[in-house]
Amino acid sequence: TADVAARTQDAFGDLAVDLPVEVCGADTKPCRGSCIATASCCASTECPTQGGKVGQCDSSTHACSYVCGPGMIPCGPSCIPSAGCCAESDCVGECKSCVAQQCVTVVSKDDPDSCQGTCDVTGTCKGKQGQSCQTVAAGCISGTTCAPDGVCCNQACTDSCKACDLAASLGICTILPAGATPHGARTCGVAGTCAGACTGLASGTCTFPTTSCGAKACSGADFIDLGACSMGSCVTPKPTACSGGFACSSGACHTTCASDADCATTSFCGADDKCHLDAVQVASGGAHSCAVLVDGSVRCWGLNGDGQLGNNNQGTNSSTPVVVLGLGTAKAIAVSAGRFTTCLVISDGTVRCFGDNAYGENGDSSLDPSRDASRTVPNVAGATAVSVGEYHVCAVLAGGKAKCWGTNYDGQIGNNMTGAAQAPTSVLGSDGSPLAGVVAIAAGRGSCAVLSNGSVVCWGQRLGGSAAALQPEVVSGLGGATFVDTGADLHACALVAAGGVLCWGDNASGELGNDTYPATASTAPVALYGGLGGFVSLSTDGSATCGILGDGTGRCWGKSILLGHPPATADSSKPVAVTGLSGAKSVSVGDFHACALLTNGSARCWGQNDSGELGVSDATAGAMPLPVTPW
């Protein structure tokens, strides 16, 4: 019989039953009227808490089971807060990963689970090989790259004839078929003549034509030839100057000229319908003339008995301009033609002379009769201007000093003594020191200079006077001068303010221009007849004076043959217009001829032509200006 046991409930609601009085075997224990394994549970109180889980005893199996409490989720043997994660699958969204039981954003790494591609630096998923790169460059899976066609590719694939989005080869850099249009926005060069084509060869690169392209054109006076295709682009050559001094227009160089407009800006159109370099200065001497051209070369024509043409052909006159030899790469900047000698100022400030040297006009301490090739005058440096007189030469030097050399029988060297100076000698002032402030100089029978204060000084045989002056003397009654010139016939003229002209000295042919012919010489400067002014250039020699007005016309007075105003049979004591001369900018008067430089760079001469000094083949004197045969 079994005793009736009092029944109570345990803490977990299990019914407690008093077992019959009997003994269970080894490794068992009594539980509600039966024996169970000692390790089993009979009540929930026998299931201790584990990892935050609460234990419960199963009455049928006598085994403990565990569950997580409110706000908790299981993770292995433990419970974690429900906001955490136990596996990657617990993290919702791309580019998320479970790290330390927390869902975090994954950046800059492959994420084949949720992203199926690559997570960029912002945690945004990007495509993998064969898929779009989307918006971030190089945002492709590791081992691939974003190709120019916008696809994650197995390599850069930048060649124009390769692509990564071809059907059946998606994500693989593949050569396009021969003749196919280059993929996407990439092309083989520009469209048109120079456009390239895909070769279809293993290189997958473009082939480009090398044909001519573009059109012939002009850039100012320069010509631009056709271009050439190079790697898909039309390469235009640099502009080149047209040959022969011709200008370019309508995409072509002229080959003949009808006017100066058909020539380059540094050339003029000659009577031979060809372009010729402009002259920048013209100088007339005894029976020859010379011109400095824009390129620094020099041309001379006329008498050559003493080699004054400088062409190594002494004794042979030339009615056409010949090249002065021996300059090499030197550039002339000024020229002066004396009676039988010519001198040049070179761009390096040296002076070179050639021609008659009977009085040491070549300045090298020798008295060789003549030289027909230029030689450098020693001890003359920094020269800015030179003037050749009858038998002596003077030069202006940098700093306002002056030197002269050659004959000195009347003191024309200005060194306060007589006797030839075969080497350059400083012109001395009244105090015995070198004359200072010289801005312009002129050598004729005597010498004159303009000083920086606008005064004029002269030395040598006094113009209109008697005894010679052995050193510079101020010309009274003359101020504000900018230029002076003196000839071989003992008269001089100066340019003053507003282009006015004042002359003094001999007046036998009316060369003073004051309408007092015939008259005696004047030691004081006198104004031109009628107070004529507005001159921009002035020159005296051969008992005549000529000047150029601001309007480009010329006026001459004095000896008839130099007037350029037919009939050339009567002298004039007042200025007369040079017939047919226009567009002139400077003038130079020689012994029996004169030459004017025109604004277009050409020259015209008039007067005597016995030795070809007018630069024309006809030996007849020119009563009016004649065009010099183009050099």
XYZ file of C-alpha atoms in Angstrom:
631
model
C 0.000 0.000 0.000
C 1.198 3.494 -0.601
C 0.941 6.249 1.828
C -1.034 9.176 0.630
C 1.534 11.936 0.157
C 0.812 15.535 0.581
C 1.116 17.316 -2.840
C 2.624 20.741 -3.382
C 3.828 22.564 -6.457
C 7.429 23.546 -6.975
C 8.553 26.937 -8.066
C 8.046 26.049 -11.754
C 4.558 24.591 -11.403
C 5.676 20.958 -11.400
C 3.516 18.691 -9.278
C 5.463 17.338 -6.373
C 4.543 13.708 -5.507
C 5.777 11.785 -2.534
C 7.280 8.525 -3.875
C 6.494 5.157 -2.309
C 8.967 4.030 0.168
C 11.266 1.936 -1.982
C 14.808 2.177 -3.034
C 15.882 3.074 -6.674
C 18.878 1.342 -8.150
C 22.374 2.734 -8.748
C 22.708 5.874 -10.977
C 18.973 6.558 -10.607
C 16.883 8.746 -8.504
C 13.186 8.797 -7.651
C 10.951 11.168 -9.600
C 7.148 11.142 -9.199
C 6.788 7.506 -8.561
C 9.522 6.306 -10.859
C 13.259 6.185 -11.018
C 15.133 8.392 -13.529
C 18.766 8.822 -14.405
C 20.673 10.762 -11.858
C 21.811 13.321 -14.555
C 18.236 13.953 -15.669
C 15.987 16.526 -14.226
C 12.791 15.951 -12.361
C 11.965 19.617 -11.813
C 12.914 22.973 -13.456
C 14.797 23.924 -10.349
C 17.368 21.413 -11.462
C 18.066 23.428 -14.727
C 20.526 26.274 -13.915
C 20.648 29.477 -16.062
C 23.141 29.294 -18.958
C 24.467 32.281 -21.069
C 21.527 34.362 -20.073
C 19.024 31.618 -21.004
C 16.425 30.305 -18.505
C 16.256 26.504 -18.085
C 13.036 24.354 -18.032
C 12.753 20.613 -17.294
C 10.738 18.532 -19.759
C 8.513 16.196 -17.661
C 8.486 13.530 -20.345
C 12.162 13.498 -21.308
C 13.532 14.757 -18.051
C 15.922 16.992 -20.039
C 16.657 20.712 -19.508
C 15.852 23.159 -22.350
C 16.838 26.840 -22.566
C 15.189 29.956 -24.166
C 16.130 33.678 -24.368
C 14.254 36.169 -22.367
C 12.361 39.268 -23.626
C 14.462 41.691 -25.830
C 17.041 39.022 -26.427
C 17.782 36.679 -29.330
C 19.828 33.503 -29.296
C 23.361 33.469 -30.709
C 25.025 30.122 -30.244
C 24.969 29.181 -26.607
C 24.238 32.755 -25.553
C 21.591 35.411 -25.871
C 22.364 38.809 -27.335
C 20.256 41.970 -27.625
C 17.713 41.681 -30.408
C 19.331 44.762 -32.219
C 22.568 42.834 -32.664
C 23.563 40.172 -35.166
C 24.751 36.624 -34.877
C 25.395 35.966 -38.607
C 25.831 37.969 -41.883
C 22.261 37.051 -42.777
C 21.053 39.033 -39.780
C 22.294 42.308 -41.462
C 19.760 43.737 -43.903
C 21.015 45.701 -46.979
C 24.064 45.718 -49.297
C 27.554 46.416 -48.031
C 26.660 45.355 -44.441
C 28.655 42.939 -42.310
C 28.278 41.429 -38.803
C 31.244 42.504 -36.737
C 31.341 41.810 -32.990
C 27.577 41.010 -33.066
C 26.916 44.472 -34.636
C 25.824 45.254 -38.244
C 28.353 47.758 -39.703
C 28.829 49.373 -43.168
C 31.539 47.723 -45.264
C 33.769 50.071 -47.375
C 36.450 49.542 -50.023
C 36.233 45.773 -50.221
C 34.547 43.012 -52.126
C 31.228 41.887 -50.701
C 30.057 38.841 -52.640
C 27.279 38.053 -50.147
C 24.977 41.055 -49.965
C 26.557 43.347 -52.641
C 27.481 40.800 -55.268
C 30.234 43.202 -56.213
C 32.492 45.793 -54.574
C 31.671 48.265 -51.833
C 33.212 51.663 -52.542
C 34.620 54.105 -49.984
C 31.124 55.347 -49.158
C 29.671 51.899 -48.632
C 27.817 51.908 -51.937
C 27.729 48.724 -53.951
C 29.430 48.794 -57.345
C 29.220 46.286 -60.165
C 31.667 43.530 -60.764
C 33.229 42.356 -64.032
C 30.862 42.765 -66.936
C 28.567 45.060 -65.032
C 28.254 48.831 -65.107
C 30.818 50.892 -63.234
C 27.920 53.131 -62.242
C 29.061 56.550 -61.093
C 32.374 56.112 -59.295
C 35.464 55.595 -61.422
C 37.381 52.390 -60.688
C 34.478 51.186 -58.504
C 34.784 47.639 -59.774
C 35.477 44.362 -58.052
C 39.078 43.578 -57.178
C 41.072 42.511 -60.242
C 38.952 44.535 -62.662
C 38.908 48.171 -63.736
C 36.342 50.601 -65.042
C 36.972 50.816 -68.791
C 36.164 53.971 -70.838
C 33.001 52.289 -72.142
C 31.600 52.220 -68.590
C 31.970 48.521 -67.895
C 33.998 46.799 -65.194
C 36.667 45.185 -67.342
C 39.441 42.690 -66.877
C 41.972 45.382 -67.939
C 42.129 49.106 -68.663
C 41.097 48.631 -72.301
C 41.820 52.196 -73.480
C 42.755 51.484 -77.104
C 40.340 53.089 -79.527
C 39.553 49.819 -81.238
C 38.843 47.728 -78.154
C 35.774 47.505 -75.943
C 34.518 45.662 -72.840
C 30.788 45.575 -73.450
C 30.685 43.402 -76.539
C 28.082 40.660 -76.603
C 29.522 37.294 -75.581
C 32.626 39.032 -74.228
C 31.102 41.224 -71.530
C 33.738 42.481 -69.148
C 36.623 41.313 -71.329
C 38.760 43.760 -73.316
C 38.150 42.599 -76.871
C 39.449 43.817 -80.243
C 36.680 45.133 -82.446
C 36.118 43.397 -85.759
C 37.912 44.886 -88.775
C 36.101 47.890 -90.186
C 33.882 48.291 -87.149
C 33.156 51.714 -85.773
C 35.294 52.431 -82.704
C 33.272 51.865 -79.572
C 31.307 54.544 -77.756
C 32.653 58.076 -77.653
C 36.177 57.006 -78.558
C 37.175 57.545 -82.174
C 40.238 57.141 -84.333
C 41.091 60.835 -84.547
C 38.867 63.679 -85.637
C 36.138 63.241 -88.187
C 36.861 64.027 -91.788
C 39.982 63.672 -93.895
C 42.249 62.615 -91.044
C 39.835 60.173 -89.335
C 41.419 56.799 -88.580
C 40.123 53.231 -88.889
C 40.401 50.119 -86.747
C 42.861 47.650 -88.172
C 41.208 44.478 -86.842
C 44.688 43.199 -86.052
C 45.903 41.863 -82.743
C 47.131 45.306 -81.683
C 43.607 46.674 -81.598
C 44.959 50.157 -82.426
C 43.961 52.718 -85.022
C 45.541 53.332 -88.402
C 45.617 56.943 -89.546
C 46.057 58.513 -92.991
C 49.074 60.727 -93.700
C 47.512 62.621 -96.568
C 47.413 66.392 -96.979
C 44.649 68.209 -95.201
C 43.310 71.683 -94.598
C 43.671 74.494 -97.098
C 46.390 76.901 -98.165
C 46.057 80.208 -96.366
C 47.807 83.438 -95.411
C 48.849 84.756 -92.038
C 49.498 88.402 -92.632
C 52.168 88.481 -95.321
C 53.233 84.887 -94.629
C 52.041 81.790 -96.463
C 50.580 78.709 -94.750
C 50.788 75.554 -96.862
C 48.532 72.513 -96.718
C 48.596 70.552 -93.480
C 49.374 66.843 -93.060
C 47.349 64.216 -91.219
C 49.155 62.957 -88.118
C 47.554 60.472 -85.702
C 44.100 61.595 -86.668
C 44.738 65.327 -86.474
C 45.469 67.848 -89.199
C 48.833 69.448 -88.348
C 49.142 72.875 -89.937
C 52.704 73.973 -90.808
C 54.137 77.202 -89.456
C 53.706 80.304 -91.615
C 56.649 80.973 -93.923
C 57.577 84.143 -95.710
C 56.893 84.145 -99.420
C 60.072 84.036 -101.497
C 61.274 87.022 -103.448
C 59.746 89.477 -100.978
C 56.247 88.860 -102.327
C 53.172 89.093 -100.129
C 50.518 86.445 -99.565
C 46.859 86.942 -100.381
C 43.911 84.672 -101.185
C 45.860 81.653 -99.986
C 48.815 82.077 -102.346
C 52.089 83.974 -102.654
C 52.305 86.540 -105.408
C 54.911 85.833 -108.059
C 54.733 89.238 -109.727
C 53.697 92.620 -108.398
C 51.555 95.382 -109.756
C 51.817 97.565 -106.653
C 53.590 97.682 -103.307
C 50.606 95.867 -101.775
C 51.723 92.716 -103.616
C 55.020 92.797 -101.722
C 55.927 92.169 -98.093
C 55.900 95.161 -95.776
C 59.706 95.433 -96.054
C 59.736 95.445 -99.867
C 58.491 97.623 -102.714
C 57.324 96.781 -106.219
C 59.892 97.763 -108.830
C 59.423 98.614 -112.485
C 60.446 95.033 -113.274
C 57.283 93.761 -111.500
C 59.426 92.174 -108.805
C 59.651 92.959 -105.106
C 62.816 94.539 -103.739
C 63.972 95.149 -100.178
C 63.277 98.608 -98.799
C 66.089 101.068 -98.351
C 66.242 102.847 -95.001
C 68.820 105.476 -95.958
C 70.218 106.948 -99.168
C 73.437 108.996 -99.356
C 74.863 110.882 -102.350
C 78.555 111.786 -102.822
C 80.759 113.218 -105.524
C 79.467 111.067 -108.394
C 78.150 107.987 -106.599
C 75.353 107.102 -104.193
C 74.699 104.340 -101.685
C 71.705 102.905 -99.872
C 71.392 100.919 -96.650
C 68.695 98.272 -97.019
C 66.335 97.028 -94.331
C 68.382 93.836 -93.879
C 71.552 95.828 -93.129
C 73.191 95.195 -96.503
C 74.446 98.107 -98.608
C 74.146 98.877 -102.327
C 76.146 101.552 -104.202
C 76.116 102.846 -107.768
C 77.918 105.420 -109.953
C 81.615 106.343 -110.097
C 84.050 103.654 -108.902
C 87.445 105.071 -109.842
C 88.701 104.776 -106.263
C 86.705 101.715 -105.215
C 84.023 103.835 -103.543
C 81.340 101.303 -104.550
C 82.969 98.697 -102.331
C 82.445 95.768 -104.717
C 86.119 94.876 -105.333
C 85.835 96.100 -108.911
C 87.716 99.372 -108.742
C 87.757 101.363 -111.950
C 84.463 100.024 -113.259
C 81.505 102.350 -112.820
C 78.024 100.916 -112.379
C 74.710 102.492 -113.316
C 72.904 99.772 -111.370
C 73.277 99.236 -107.613
C 75.980 96.705 -106.635
C 76.459 94.928 -103.317
C 79.096 96.278 -100.953
C 81.264 93.258 -100.160
C 83.161 92.260 -97.063
C 80.452 92.973 -94.501
C 79.881 89.300 -93.696
C 77.170 89.059 -91.081
C 77.640 92.695 -90.058
C 74.653 94.974 -90.469
C 75.071 98.565 -91.592
C 72.904 101.183 -89.890
C 74.168 104.336 -91.639
C 76.103 105.320 -94.745
C 77.790 108.469 -95.959
C 79.118 109.047 -99.471
C 81.823 111.694 -99.799
C 83.507 112.981 -102.889
C 85.497 109.769 -103.508
C 85.096 107.832 -100.235
C 82.279 105.887 -98.581
C 81.897 105.068 -94.882
C 79.424 102.891 -92.995
C 78.361 102.649 -89.371
C 77.902 98.985 -88.421
C 75.398 97.768 -85.842
C 78.229 96.999 -83.397
C 79.184 100.696 -83.376
C 82.297 100.367 -85.535
C 82.945 102.360 -88.701
C 84.140 100.927 -92.020
C 85.448 102.959 -94.951
C 86.483 102.285 -98.524
C 87.446 104.308 -101.590
C 89.923 107.186 -101.834
C 92.528 107.195 -99.044
C 94.975 109.793 -100.316
C 94.573 111.850 -97.130
C 93.941 108.980 -94.711
C 90.155 108.998 -95.107
C 90.106 105.277 -94.258
C 91.427 106.136 -90.788
C 93.902 103.272 -90.384
C 97.089 105.406 -90.360
C 97.947 104.444 -93.910
C 97.930 106.414 -97.137
C 97.095 103.638 -99.571
C 95.793 105.424 -102.682
C 92.443 103.675 -102.602
C 90.579 100.749 -101.106
C 87.783 98.891 -102.841
C 86.811 96.756 -99.835
C 85.584 97.992 -96.488
C 88.006 98.052 -93.586
C 87.289 98.789 -89.957
C 88.457 102.190 -88.733
C 90.490 101.603 -85.535
C 89.848 103.417 -82.265
C 86.250 104.269 -83.140
C 83.719 102.531 -80.908
C 80.058 103.172 -80.212
C 79.582 105.251 -83.350
C 76.024 106.373 -84.067
C 76.582 108.457 -87.212
C 79.276 109.174 -89.782
C 79.768 111.927 -92.357
C 82.274 111.916 -95.219
C 83.434 115.296 -96.511
C 85.667 116.352 -99.321
C 88.796 114.639 -97.976
C 88.023 113.952 -94.316
C 85.546 111.984 -92.198
C 83.814 112.692 -88.883
C 81.780 110.400 -86.605
C 79.494 110.882 -83.614
C 80.289 108.489 -80.765
C 78.182 107.241 -77.890
C 78.168 109.714 -75.046
C 78.188 112.744 -77.329
C 81.861 112.786 -78.272
C 83.179 113.156 -81.847
C 86.246 112.058 -83.795
C 87.516 113.103 -87.224
C 90.300 111.874 -89.498
C 91.805 112.707 -92.919
C 92.991 116.014 -94.324
C 93.402 118.891 -91.900
C 94.937 121.707 -93.920
C 92.202 124.081 -92.757
C 91.676 122.606 -89.299
C 88.669 120.492 -90.309
C 89.678 117.802 -87.768
C 88.951 120.259 -84.948
C 91.935 119.352 -82.758
C 93.304 122.908 -82.601
C 96.092 122.209 -85.091
C 96.746 121.596 -88.765
C 98.334 118.624 -90.439
C 96.645 115.447 -91.643
C 95.226 113.077 -89.036
C 95.483 109.610 -90.539
C 93.911 108.066 -87.418
C 90.670 109.112 -85.659
C 91.317 112.168 -83.490
C 89.012 113.680 -80.855
C 87.351 116.966 -81.704
C 88.288 119.392 -78.929
C 86.215 122.076 -77.271
C 87.364 125.547 -76.423
C 88.811 124.331 -73.114
C 90.972 121.738 -74.854
C 88.963 118.752 -73.659
C 86.952 116.542 -76.050
C 83.884 118.303 -77.385
C 80.779 117.036 -75.530
C 77.084 116.858 -76.268
C 77.368 116.172 -80.009
C 74.100 114.832 -81.456
C 74.717 115.326 -85.190
C 77.770 116.013 -87.328
C 78.528 117.064 -90.907
C 81.762 116.984 -92.906
C 82.180 119.004 -96.106
C 84.951 121.447 -96.871
C 84.875 122.176 -93.162
C 82.928 120.538 -90.304
C 79.861 121.385 -88.225
C 77.997 119.729 -85.349
C 74.720 120.142 -83.504
C 75.064 120.037 -79.720
C 72.522 118.767 -77.217
C 71.576 122.338 -76.237
C 70.458 123.051 -79.822
C 73.439 125.200 -80.713
C 75.617 124.621 -83.791
C 79.413 124.749 -83.813
C 81.667 124.699 -86.883
C 85.409 124.407 -87.477
C 87.811 124.395 -90.419
C 87.515 126.977 -93.188
C 85.023 129.588 -91.999
C 81.841 129.590 -94.059
C 81.603 132.994 -95.693
C 84.646 134.160 -93.757
C 88.382 134.209 -94.140
C 90.827 132.457 -91.829
C 90.202 128.872 -90.749
C 88.972 127.915 -87.263
C 91.123 125.154 -85.762
C 88.515 124.150 -83.187
C 84.706 124.406 -82.906
C 83.154 127.868 -82.800
C 79.490 128.580 -82.018
C 77.436 129.811 -84.967
C 75.810 132.995 -83.659
C 72.144 133.704 -84.231
C 71.224 130.025 -84.368
C 69.429 128.004 -81.684
C 67.068 125.075 -81.346
C 68.821 123.174 -84.127
C 68.195 119.462 -84.642
C 70.287 118.815 -87.763
C 73.089 120.453 -89.740
C 74.745 119.752 -93.092
C 77.654 121.380 -94.878
C 78.942 120.825 -98.389
C 82.168 121.108 -100.288
C 81.345 124.588 -101.522
C 81.489 126.377 -98.180
C 77.897 126.768 -97.160
C 75.804 125.073 -94.484
C 72.163 124.801 -93.482
C 70.472 123.740 -90.255
C 67.019 122.431 -89.367
C 65.484 124.303 -86.458
C 62.153 124.299 -84.619
C 58.977 123.596 -86.629
C 61.066 122.433 -89.599
C 62.504 125.837 -90.307
C 65.741 126.182 -92.279
C 68.592 128.644 -91.718
C 71.608 128.777 -94.066
C 74.929 130.633 -94.093
C 78.172 130.751 -96.089
C 78.749 131.048 -99.834
C 75.832 132.092 -101.990
C 77.271 132.224 -105.500
C 74.530 129.973 -106.883
C 71.746 131.043 -104.523
C 72.382 128.089 -102.193
C 71.273 130.087 -99.136
C 67.732 130.208 -100.556
C 66.981 133.742 -99.358
C 66.356 135.263 -102.809
C 69.459 137.481 -102.736
C 71.136 135.939 -105.752
C 73.562 137.099 -106.932
C 74.818 138.094 -103.517
C 77.826 137.858 -101.320
C 78.353 135.200 -98.705
C 76.641 135.531 -95.342
C 78.437 134.676 -92.133
C 75.158 134.826 -90.226
C 72.317 132.293 -90.707
C 69.489 133.579 -92.901
C 65.945 132.234 -93.297
C 64.567 130.863 -96.546
C 62.656 133.081 -98.880
C 59.140 133.559 -97.575
C 60.050 131.928 -94.254
C 59.296 128.504 -95.725
C 59.266 125.789 -93.026
C 57.842 122.331 -92.321
C 60.949 120.447 -93.497
C 61.652 116.934 -92.208
C 64.925 116.336 -94.084
C 67.715 118.592 -95.320
C 70.967 118.177 -97.289
C 73.576 120.513 -98.765
C 76.439 120.065 -101.229
C 77.530 121.106 -104.706
C 76.408 124.726 -104.252
C 72.822 123.649 -103.681
C 70.471 122.670 -100.884
C 67.429 120.379 -100.947
C 64.833 119.519 -98.361
C 61.769 117.301 -97.958
C 58.563 118.751 -96.540
C 56.168 116.938 -94.265
C 53.842 116.250 -97.188
C 56.524 114.195 -98.975
C 57.324 116.760 -101.650
C 60.778 118.271 -102.235
C 62.232 121.763 -102.541
C 65.700 122.707 -103.837
C 67.619 125.959 -104.292
C 71.021 126.892 -105.680
C 72.847 125.259 -108.623
C 70.510 124.542 -111.541
C 71.514 120.940 -112.225
C 70.494 119.970 -108.677
C 67.074 121.603 -108.636
C 65.133 118.695 -110.183
C 63.008 121.362 -111.785
C 63.232 121.660 -115.578
C 64.664 123.399 -117.370
C 67.921 122.715 -115.522
C 69.660 125.746 -116.964
C 69.204 128.499 -114.398
C 70.180 128.629 -110.745
C 67.524 129.584 -108.185
C 68.036 131.703 -105.081
C 64.720 130.624 -103.634
C 63.209 127.167 -103.124
C 61.532 125.541 -106.117
C 59.494 122.328 -106.145
C 61.235 119.162 -107.285
C 59.118 118.107 -110.245
C 57.346 114.772 -109.969
C 58.641 113.990 -106.474
C 56.078 112.760 -103.936
C 56.036 110.341 -101.052
C 59.626 111.232 -100.126
C 60.954 111.129 -96.564
C 64.637 112.097 -96.887
C 67.082 113.596 -99.372
C 70.846 113.604 -99.919
C 72.699 116.062 -102.170
C 76.043 115.250 -103.835
C 78.343 117.313 -105.999
C 76.192 117.271 -109.135
C 73.288 114.959 -108.313
C 70.796 114.304 -105.535
C 68.753 111.305 -104.405
C 65.545 111.037 -102.376
C 64.342 108.057 -100.363
C 60.624 107.409 -100.719
C 58.345 106.112 -97.979
C 57.880 102.822 -99.871
C 61.639 102.124 -99.627
C 62.598 102.953 -103.221
C 64.847 105.805 -104.371
C 64.767 108.482 -107.065
C 67.723 110.554 -108.241
C 68.230 113.586 -110.462
C 71.090 115.711 -111.815
C 74.249 114.737 -113.656
C 74.634 111.101 -114.750
C 78.070 110.893 -116.391
C 79.127 107.964 -114.181
C 75.768 106.285 -113.614
C 75.205 108.125 -110.327
C 71.450 108.345 -110.968
C 71.195 104.569 -110.964
C 69.769 104.389 -114.488
C 71.401 103.027 -117.619
C 70.745 106.165 -119.672
C 73.768 108.463 -119.257
C 71.627 111.523 -119.984
C 71.310 113.929 -117.062
C 68.033 113.745 -115.218
C 66.332 117.111 -114.994
C 63.589 115.422 -112.942
C 63.801 112.544 -110.447
C 64.250 109.128 -112.076
C 63.597 105.779 -110.355
C 66.833 104.079 -109.372
C 67.144 100.652 -110.977
C 65.945 98.282 -108.214
C 68.716 96.566 -106.305
